[in-house]
Amino acid sequence: YFNNKKEGVWKWWYENGKLKDKCTFLKGNEIDTIFHWYENGKLKELSIIKNGIIDKNASCSSCCNSTVSLYYENGNNKQYYTLINSLLNDTFKTWYENGKPEKVAYYINDNLEGTLKKYHKNGWWMTRTYKNGICSGPTTEYQIDSLTNIVSIIKGQYENNKETGKWIWYNQDSTISQIRIYSNGKEISRKKYN
């Protein structure tokens, strides 16, 4: 302590003697890099404080201006994101515990911007386009029927978070199985093909 405020490197341990947390403080505020570990010794979270800006309300946790990497107990990546003034900015990634990707997105001031990619554990995936946090633009979905293992690819368009225009369902062999027309999120027509 210095003048009754935390100062220098601080460390906390689990009862088994393994390191749990490590932070550096200056005049009672976190600076530099914050580390958190699981009880098994594997890294749980790494937060890098940006531009020397510190969060006066933090207590060895993710800071308002930091790049954060979270990990599963098995050591695989869990999440990666950047906070600027406590808002998500830049690339945001999440992974399943087995190490496969779950989500990749880009944020500007806590709003999704550009392409969002989501991956499901069973193999299907989707992409959607966002502008200022609103789903507006092309979307593609790759779906696998869990009962039949039949693959479908769906292509369409969103406007203001609602389906719009022509949506096309493709079979695994790239032939069209159906076309739906949407207006303001409501289906107005559907045509199926053999």
PDB file of C-alpha atoms in Angstrom:
ATOM      1  CA  TYR A   1       0.000   0.000   0.000  1.00  0.00           C
ATOM      2  CA  PHE A   2       1.014   3.595  -0.567  1.00  0.00           C
ATOM      3  CA  ASN A   3      -1.044   6.381   1.011  1.00  0.00           C
ATOM      4  CA  ASN A   4      -3.680   3.745   1.869  1.00  0.00           C
ATOM      5  CA  LYS A   5      -4.040   2.666  -1.811  1.00  0.00           C
ATOM      6  CA  LYS A   6      -2.937  -0.519  -3.551  1.00  0.00           C
ATOM      7  CA  GLU A   7       0.462  -0.111  -5.181  1.00  0.00           C
ATOM      8  CA  GLY A   8       2.681  -2.420  -7.218  1.00  0.00           C
ATOM      9  CA  VAL A   9       2.122  -6.079  -8.127  1.00  0.00           C
ATOM     10  CA  TRP A  10      -0.603  -7.868  -6.177  1.00  0.00           C
ATOM     11  CA  LYS A  11      -1.119 -11.640  -6.194  1.00  0.00           C
ATOM     12  CA  TRP A  12      -3.826 -13.965  -4.851  1.00  0.00           C
ATOM     13  CA  TRP A  13      -3.550 -17.764  -4.453  1.00  0.00           C
ATOM     14  CA  TYR A  14      -5.878 -20.755  -4.267  1.00  0.00           C
ATOM     15  CA  GLU A  15      -5.833 -22.882  -1.110  1.00  0.00           C
ATOM     16  CA  ASN A  16      -3.759 -25.471  -3.030  1.00  0.00           C
ATOM     17  CA  GLY A  17      -0.982 -22.877  -3.362  1.00  0.00           C
ATOM     18  CA  LYS A  18      -1.476 -22.194  -7.081  1.00  0.00           C
ATOM     19  CA  LEU A  19      -1.612 -18.607  -8.280  1.00  0.00           C
ATOM     20  CA  LYS A  20      -5.196 -17.333  -8.823  1.00  0.00           C
ATOM     21  CA  ASP A  21      -4.895 -13.632  -9.783  1.00  0.00           C
ATOM     22  CA  LYS A  22      -2.154 -11.115 -10.507  1.00  0.00           C
ATOM     23  CA  CYS A  23      -2.618  -7.374 -11.064  1.00  0.00           C
ATOM     24  CA  THR A  24      -0.451  -4.282 -11.018  1.00  0.00           C
ATOM     25  CA  PHE A  25      -1.777  -1.197  -9.252  1.00  0.00           C
ATOM     26  CA  LEU A  26      -0.733   2.439  -9.334  1.00  0.00           C
ATOM     27  CA  LYS A  27      -2.342   4.752  -6.760  1.00  0.00           C
ATOM     28  CA  GLY A  28      -5.077   2.159  -6.177  1.00  0.00           C
ATOM     29  CA  ASN A  29      -5.924   1.661  -9.861  1.00  0.00           C
ATOM     30  CA  GLU A  30      -5.161  -1.271 -12.153  1.00  0.00           C
ATOM     31  CA  ILE A  31      -2.564  -0.734 -14.844  1.00  0.00           C
ATOM     32  CA  ASP A  32      -0.705  -2.926 -17.339  1.00  0.00           C
ATOM     33  CA  THR A  33      -1.873  -6.570 -17.555  1.00  0.00           C
ATOM     34  CA  ILE A  34      -4.355  -8.533 -15.436  1.00  0.00           C
ATOM     35  CA  PHE A  35      -4.052 -12.323 -15.107  1.00  0.00           C
ATOM     36  CA  HIS A  36      -6.560 -14.865 -13.744  1.00  0.00           C
ATOM     37  CA  TRP A  37      -5.863 -18.620 -13.535  1.00  0.00           C
ATOM     38  CA  TYR A  38      -7.972 -21.722 -12.946  1.00  0.00           C
ATOM     39  CA  GLU A  39      -7.210 -23.820  -9.888  1.00  0.00           C
ATOM     40  CA  ASN A  40      -5.450 -26.341 -12.159  1.00  0.00           C
ATOM     41  CA  GLY A  41      -2.922 -23.622 -13.112  1.00  0.00           C
ATOM     42  CA  LYS A  42      -4.210 -22.982 -16.655  1.00  0.00           C
ATOM     43  CA  LEU A  43      -4.756 -19.383 -17.717  1.00  0.00           C
ATOM     44  CA  LYS A  44      -8.401 -18.293 -17.389  1.00  0.00           C
ATOM     45  CA  GLU A  45      -8.266 -14.618 -18.399  1.00  0.00           C
ATOM     46  CA  LEU A  46      -5.707 -12.164 -19.697  1.00  0.00           C
ATOM     47  CA  SER A  47      -6.646  -8.464 -19.877  1.00  0.00           C
ATOM     48  CA  ILE A  48      -4.260  -5.936 -21.355  1.00  0.00           C
ATOM     49  CA  ILE A  49      -5.043  -2.371 -20.314  1.00  0.00           C
ATOM     50  CA  LYS A  50      -4.907   0.065 -23.273  1.00  0.00           C
ATOM     51  CA  ASN A  51      -3.134   3.419 -23.365  1.00  0.00           C
ATOM     52  CA  GLY A  52      -2.530   3.493 -19.627  1.00  0.00           C
ATOM     53  CA  ILE A  53      -6.230   4.297 -19.089  1.00  0.00           C
ATOM     54  CA  ILE A  54      -7.401   2.734 -15.886  1.00  0.00           C
ATOM     55  CA  ASP A  55     -10.772   1.845 -14.421  1.00  0.00           C
ATOM     56  CA  LYS A  56     -11.088   3.400 -10.972  1.00  0.00           C
ATOM     57  CA  ASN A  57     -13.955   1.057 -10.056  1.00  0.00           C
ATOM     58  CA  ALA A  58     -12.235  -2.195 -11.086  1.00  0.00           C
ATOM     59  CA  SER A  59     -10.762  -4.684  -8.654  1.00  0.00           C
ATOM     60  CA  CYS A  60      -8.565  -6.994 -10.698  1.00  0.00           C
ATOM     61  CA  SER A  61     -11.225  -7.616 -13.366  1.00  0.00           C
ATOM     62  CA  SER A  62     -11.696  -6.677 -17.007  1.00  0.00           C
ATOM     63  CA  CYS A  63     -11.036  -2.994 -17.406  1.00  0.00           C
ATOM     64  CA  CYS A  64     -12.924  -0.360 -19.332  1.00  0.00           C
ATOM     65  CA  ASN A  65     -10.087  -0.028 -21.889  1.00  0.00           C
ATOM     66  CA  SER A  66      -8.561  -3.425 -22.464  1.00  0.00           C
ATOM     67  CA  THR A  67      -8.100  -6.373 -24.757  1.00  0.00           C
ATOM     68  CA  VAL A  68      -9.453  -9.480 -23.034  1.00  0.00           C
ATOM     69  CA  SER A  69      -8.684 -13.130 -23.737  1.00  0.00           C
ATOM     70  CA  LEU A  70     -10.671 -15.781 -21.851  1.00  0.00           C
ATOM     71  CA  TYR A  71      -9.808 -19.485 -21.788  1.00  0.00           C
ATOM     72  CA  TYR A  72     -11.536 -22.738 -20.889  1.00  0.00           C
ATOM     73  CA  GLU A  73     -10.139 -24.818 -18.064  1.00  0.00           C
ATOM     74  CA  ASN A  74      -8.641 -27.193 -20.666  1.00  0.00           C
ATOM     75  CA  GLY A  75      -6.564 -24.286 -22.039  1.00  0.00           C
ATOM     76  CA  ASN A  76      -8.542 -23.713 -25.253  1.00  0.00           C
ATOM     77  CA  ASN A  77      -9.639 -20.215 -26.268  1.00  0.00           C
ATOM     78  CA  LYS A  78     -13.082 -19.158 -25.018  1.00  0.00           C
ATOM     79  CA  GLN A  79     -13.490 -15.443 -25.884  1.00  0.00           C
ATOM     80  CA  TYR A  80     -11.471 -12.577 -27.296  1.00  0.00           C
ATOM     81  CA  TYR A  81     -12.644  -8.957 -27.359  1.00  0.00           C
ATOM     82  CA  THR A  82     -11.597  -5.338 -26.939  1.00  0.00           C
ATOM     83  CA  LEU A  83     -13.270  -2.767 -24.694  1.00  0.00           C
ATOM     84  CA  ILE A  84     -12.895   0.970 -25.273  1.00  0.00           C
ATOM     85  CA  ASN A  85     -14.675   3.118 -22.696  1.00  0.00           C
ATOM     86  CA  SER A  86     -16.378  -0.118 -21.531  1.00  0.00           C
ATOM     87  CA  LEU A  87     -17.908  -0.699 -25.012  1.00  0.00           C
ATOM     88  CA  LEU A  88     -17.133  -3.598 -27.355  1.00  0.00           C
ATOM     89  CA  ASN A  89     -14.936  -2.421 -30.230  1.00  0.00           C
ATOM     90  CA  ASP A  90     -13.033  -4.348 -32.902  1.00  0.00           C
ATOM     91  CA  THR A  91     -13.113  -8.120 -33.411  1.00  0.00           C
ATOM     92  CA  PHE A  92     -15.149 -10.305 -31.034  1.00  0.00           C
ATOM     93  CA  LYS A  93     -14.538 -14.066 -31.132  1.00  0.00           C
ATOM     94  CA  THR A  94     -15.918 -17.012 -29.172  1.00  0.00           C
ATOM     95  CA  TRP A  95     -15.015 -20.708 -29.302  1.00  0.00           C
ATOM     96  CA  TYR A  96     -16.563 -23.963 -28.135  1.00  0.00           C
ATOM     97  CA  GLU A  97     -14.702 -25.831 -25.421  1.00  0.00           C
ATOM     98  CA  ASN A  98     -13.340 -28.284 -28.033  1.00  0.00           C
ATOM     99  CA  GLY A  99     -11.513 -25.361 -29.712  1.00  0.00           C
ATOM    100  CA  LYS A 100     -13.822 -25.002 -32.730  1.00  0.00           C
ATOM    101  CA  PRO A 101     -15.057 -21.481 -33.560  1.00  0.00           C
ATOM    102  CA  GLU A 102     -18.517 -20.431 -32.362  1.00  0.00           C
ATOM    103  CA  LYS A 103     -18.822 -16.761 -33.356  1.00  0.00           C
ATOM    104  CA  VAL A 104     -16.792 -14.089 -35.132  1.00  0.00           C
ATOM    105  CA  ALA A 105     -18.110 -10.528 -35.226  1.00  0.00           C
ATOM    106  CA  TYR A 106     -16.959  -6.948 -35.398  1.00  0.00           C
ATOM    107  CA  TYR A 107     -18.224  -4.207 -33.093  1.00  0.00           C
ATOM    108  CA  ILE A 108     -18.081  -0.432 -33.101  1.00  0.00           C
ATOM    109  CA  ASN A 109     -19.190   1.172 -29.814  1.00  0.00           C
ATOM    110  CA  ASP A 110     -21.118  -1.949 -28.728  1.00  0.00           C
ATOM    111  CA  ASN A 111     -22.939  -2.261 -32.081  1.00  0.00           C
ATOM    112  CA  LEU A 112     -22.436  -5.114 -34.521  1.00  0.00           C
ATOM    113  CA  GLU A 113     -20.922  -3.858 -37.788  1.00  0.00           C
ATOM    114  CA  GLY A 114     -20.233  -5.861 -40.939  1.00  0.00           C
ATOM    115  CA  THR A 115     -20.363  -9.649 -41.148  1.00  0.00           C
ATOM    116  CA  LEU A 116     -21.351 -11.840 -38.207  1.00  0.00           C
ATOM    117  CA  LYS A 117     -20.380 -15.516 -38.572  1.00  0.00           C
ATOM    118  CA  LYS A 118     -21.899 -18.137 -36.248  1.00  0.00           C
ATOM    119  CA  TYR A 119     -21.021 -21.824 -36.191  1.00  0.00           C
ATOM    120  CA  HIS A 120     -23.143 -24.522 -34.580  1.00  0.00           C
ATOM    121  CA  LYS A 121     -21.648 -27.591 -32.899  1.00  0.00           C
ATOM    122  CA  ASN A 122     -23.367 -29.925 -35.395  1.00  0.00           C
ATOM    123  CA  GLY A 123     -21.677 -28.273 -38.388  1.00  0.00           C
ATOM    124  CA  TRP A 124     -24.195 -25.740 -39.673  1.00  0.00           C
ATOM    125  CA  TRP A 125     -23.181 -22.099 -39.922  1.00  0.00           C
ATOM    126  CA  MET A 126     -24.597 -18.714 -40.873  1.00  0.00           C
ATOM    127  CA  THR A 127     -23.440 -15.261 -41.867  1.00  0.00           C
ATOM    128  CA  ARG A 128     -25.413 -12.065 -41.449  1.00  0.00           C
ATOM    129  CA  THR A 129     -24.597  -8.457 -42.253  1.00  0.00           C
ATOM    130  CA  TYR A 130     -25.039  -5.676 -39.700  1.00  0.00           C
ATOM    131  CA  LYS A 131     -25.019  -1.900 -39.958  1.00  0.00           C
ATOM    132  CA  ASN A 132     -24.912   0.056 -36.705  1.00  0.00           C
ATOM    133  CA  GLY A 133     -26.203  -2.950 -34.741  1.00  0.00           C
ATOM    134  CA  ILE A 134     -29.114  -3.666 -37.094  1.00  0.00           C
ATOM    135  CA  CYS A 135     -29.261  -6.760 -39.286  1.00  0.00           C
ATOM    136  CA  SER A 136     -29.410  -5.284 -42.801  1.00  0.00           C
ATOM    137  CA  GLY A 137     -27.879  -6.985 -45.811  1.00  0.00           C
ATOM    138  CA  PRO A 138     -27.189 -10.428 -47.215  1.00  0.00           C
ATOM    139  CA  THR A 139     -27.377 -13.603 -45.142  1.00  0.00           C
ATOM    140  CA  THR A 140     -26.352 -17.182 -45.835  1.00  0.00           C
ATOM    141  CA  GLU A 141     -27.181 -20.241 -43.734  1.00  0.00           C
ATOM    142  CA  TYR A 142     -25.749 -23.717 -44.102  1.00  0.00           C
ATOM    143  CA  GLN A 143     -28.004 -26.188 -42.286  1.00  0.00           C
ATOM    144  CA  ILE A 144     -27.736 -29.911 -41.633  1.00  0.00           C
ATOM    145  CA  ASP A 145     -30.943 -31.753 -40.701  1.00  0.00           C
ATOM    146  CA  SER A 146     -30.087 -33.674 -37.527  1.00  0.00           C
ATOM    147  CA  LEU A 147     -32.428 -36.564 -38.439  1.00  0.00           C
ATOM    148  CA  THR A 148     -31.679 -37.025 -42.134  1.00  0.00           C
ATOM    149  CA  ASN A 149     -28.218 -35.388 -42.487  1.00  0.00           C
ATOM    150  CA  ILE A 150     -29.603 -33.536 -45.512  1.00  0.00           C
ATOM    151  CA  VAL A 151     -27.780 -30.278 -46.205  1.00  0.00           C
ATOM    152  CA  SER A 152     -29.615 -27.071 -47.142  1.00  0.00           C
ATOM    153  CA  ILE A 153     -28.147 -23.706 -48.041  1.00  0.00           C
ATOM    154  CA  ILE A 154     -30.362 -20.649 -47.596  1.00  0.00           C
ATOM    155  CA  LYS A 155     -29.583 -17.251 -49.072  1.00  0.00           C
ATOM    156  CA  GLY A 156     -31.589 -14.130 -48.400  1.00  0.00           C
ATOM    157  CA  GLN A 157     -31.598 -10.521 -47.310  1.00  0.00           C
ATOM    158  CA  TYR A 158     -32.448  -8.615 -44.122  1.00  0.00           C
ATOM    159  CA  GLU A 159     -33.554  -5.022 -43.765  1.00  0.00           C
ATOM    160  CA  ASN A 160     -33.969  -3.489 -40.302  1.00  0.00           C
ATOM    161  CA  ASN A 161     -33.774  -6.933 -38.626  1.00  0.00           C
ATOM    162  CA  LYS A 162     -36.545  -8.361 -40.855  1.00  0.00           C
ATOM    163  CA  GLU A 163     -36.477 -10.738 -43.815  1.00  0.00           C
ATOM    164  CA  THR A 164     -37.007  -8.972 -47.116  1.00  0.00           C
ATOM    165  CA  GLY A 165     -37.053  -9.855 -50.809  1.00  0.00           C
ATOM    166  CA  LYS A 166     -36.233 -13.239 -52.329  1.00  0.00           C
ATOM    167  CA  TRP A 167     -34.930 -16.067 -50.138  1.00  0.00           C
ATOM    168  CA  ILE A 168     -33.661 -19.178 -51.912  1.00  0.00           C
ATOM    169  CA  TRP A 169     -33.269 -22.682 -50.411  1.00  0.00           C
ATOM    170  CA  TYR A 170     -30.706 -24.850 -52.201  1.00  0.00           C
ATOM    171  CA  ASN A 171     -30.316 -28.624 -52.020  1.00  0.00           C
ATOM    172  CA  GLN A 172     -26.976 -30.259 -51.355  1.00  0.00           C
ATOM    173  CA  ASP A 173     -26.453 -30.611 -55.142  1.00  0.00           C
ATOM    174  CA  SER A 174     -27.012 -26.812 -55.587  1.00  0.00           C
ATOM    175  CA  THR A 175     -30.469 -27.199 -57.167  1.00  0.00           C
ATOM    176  CA  ILE A 176     -33.212 -24.931 -55.839  1.00  0.00           C
ATOM    177  CA  SER A 177     -35.678 -26.578 -53.445  1.00  0.00           C
ATOM    178  CA  GLN A 178     -37.825 -23.532 -52.712  1.00  0.00           C
ATOM    179  CA  ILE A 179     -38.091 -19.771 -53.057  1.00  0.00           C
ATOM    180  CA  ARG A 180     -39.855 -17.538 -50.567  1.00  0.00           C
ATOM    181  CA  ILE A 181     -40.601 -13.844 -50.943  1.00  0.00           C
ATOM    182  CA  TYR A 182     -40.657 -11.664 -47.815  1.00  0.00           C
ATOM    183  CA  SER A 183     -41.782  -8.129 -47.144  1.00  0.00           C
ATOM    184  CA  ASN A 184     -41.083  -6.446 -43.822  1.00  0.00           C
ATOM    185  CA  GLY A 185     -40.445  -9.816 -42.145  1.00  0.00           C
ATOM    186  CA  LYS A 186     -43.604 -11.502 -43.410  1.00  0.00           C
ATOM    187  CA  GLU A 187     -43.687 -14.278 -45.982  1.00  0.00           C
ATOM    188  CA  ILE A 188     -45.873 -13.221 -48.917  1.00  0.00           C
ATOM    189  CA  SER A 189     -45.281 -16.141 -51.292  1.00  0.00           C
ATOM    190  CA  ARG A 190     -43.608 -19.555 -51.487  1.00  0.00           C
ATOM    191  CA  LYS A 191     -42.789 -21.878 -54.368  1.00  0.00           C
ATOM    192  CA  LYS A 192     -41.404 -25.398 -53.885  1.00  0.00           C
ATOM    193  CA  TYR A 193     -39.479 -27.377 -56.488  1.00  0.00           C
ATOM    194  CA  ASN A 194     -39.074 -31.153 -56.824  1.00  0.00           C
TER     195      ASN A 194
END
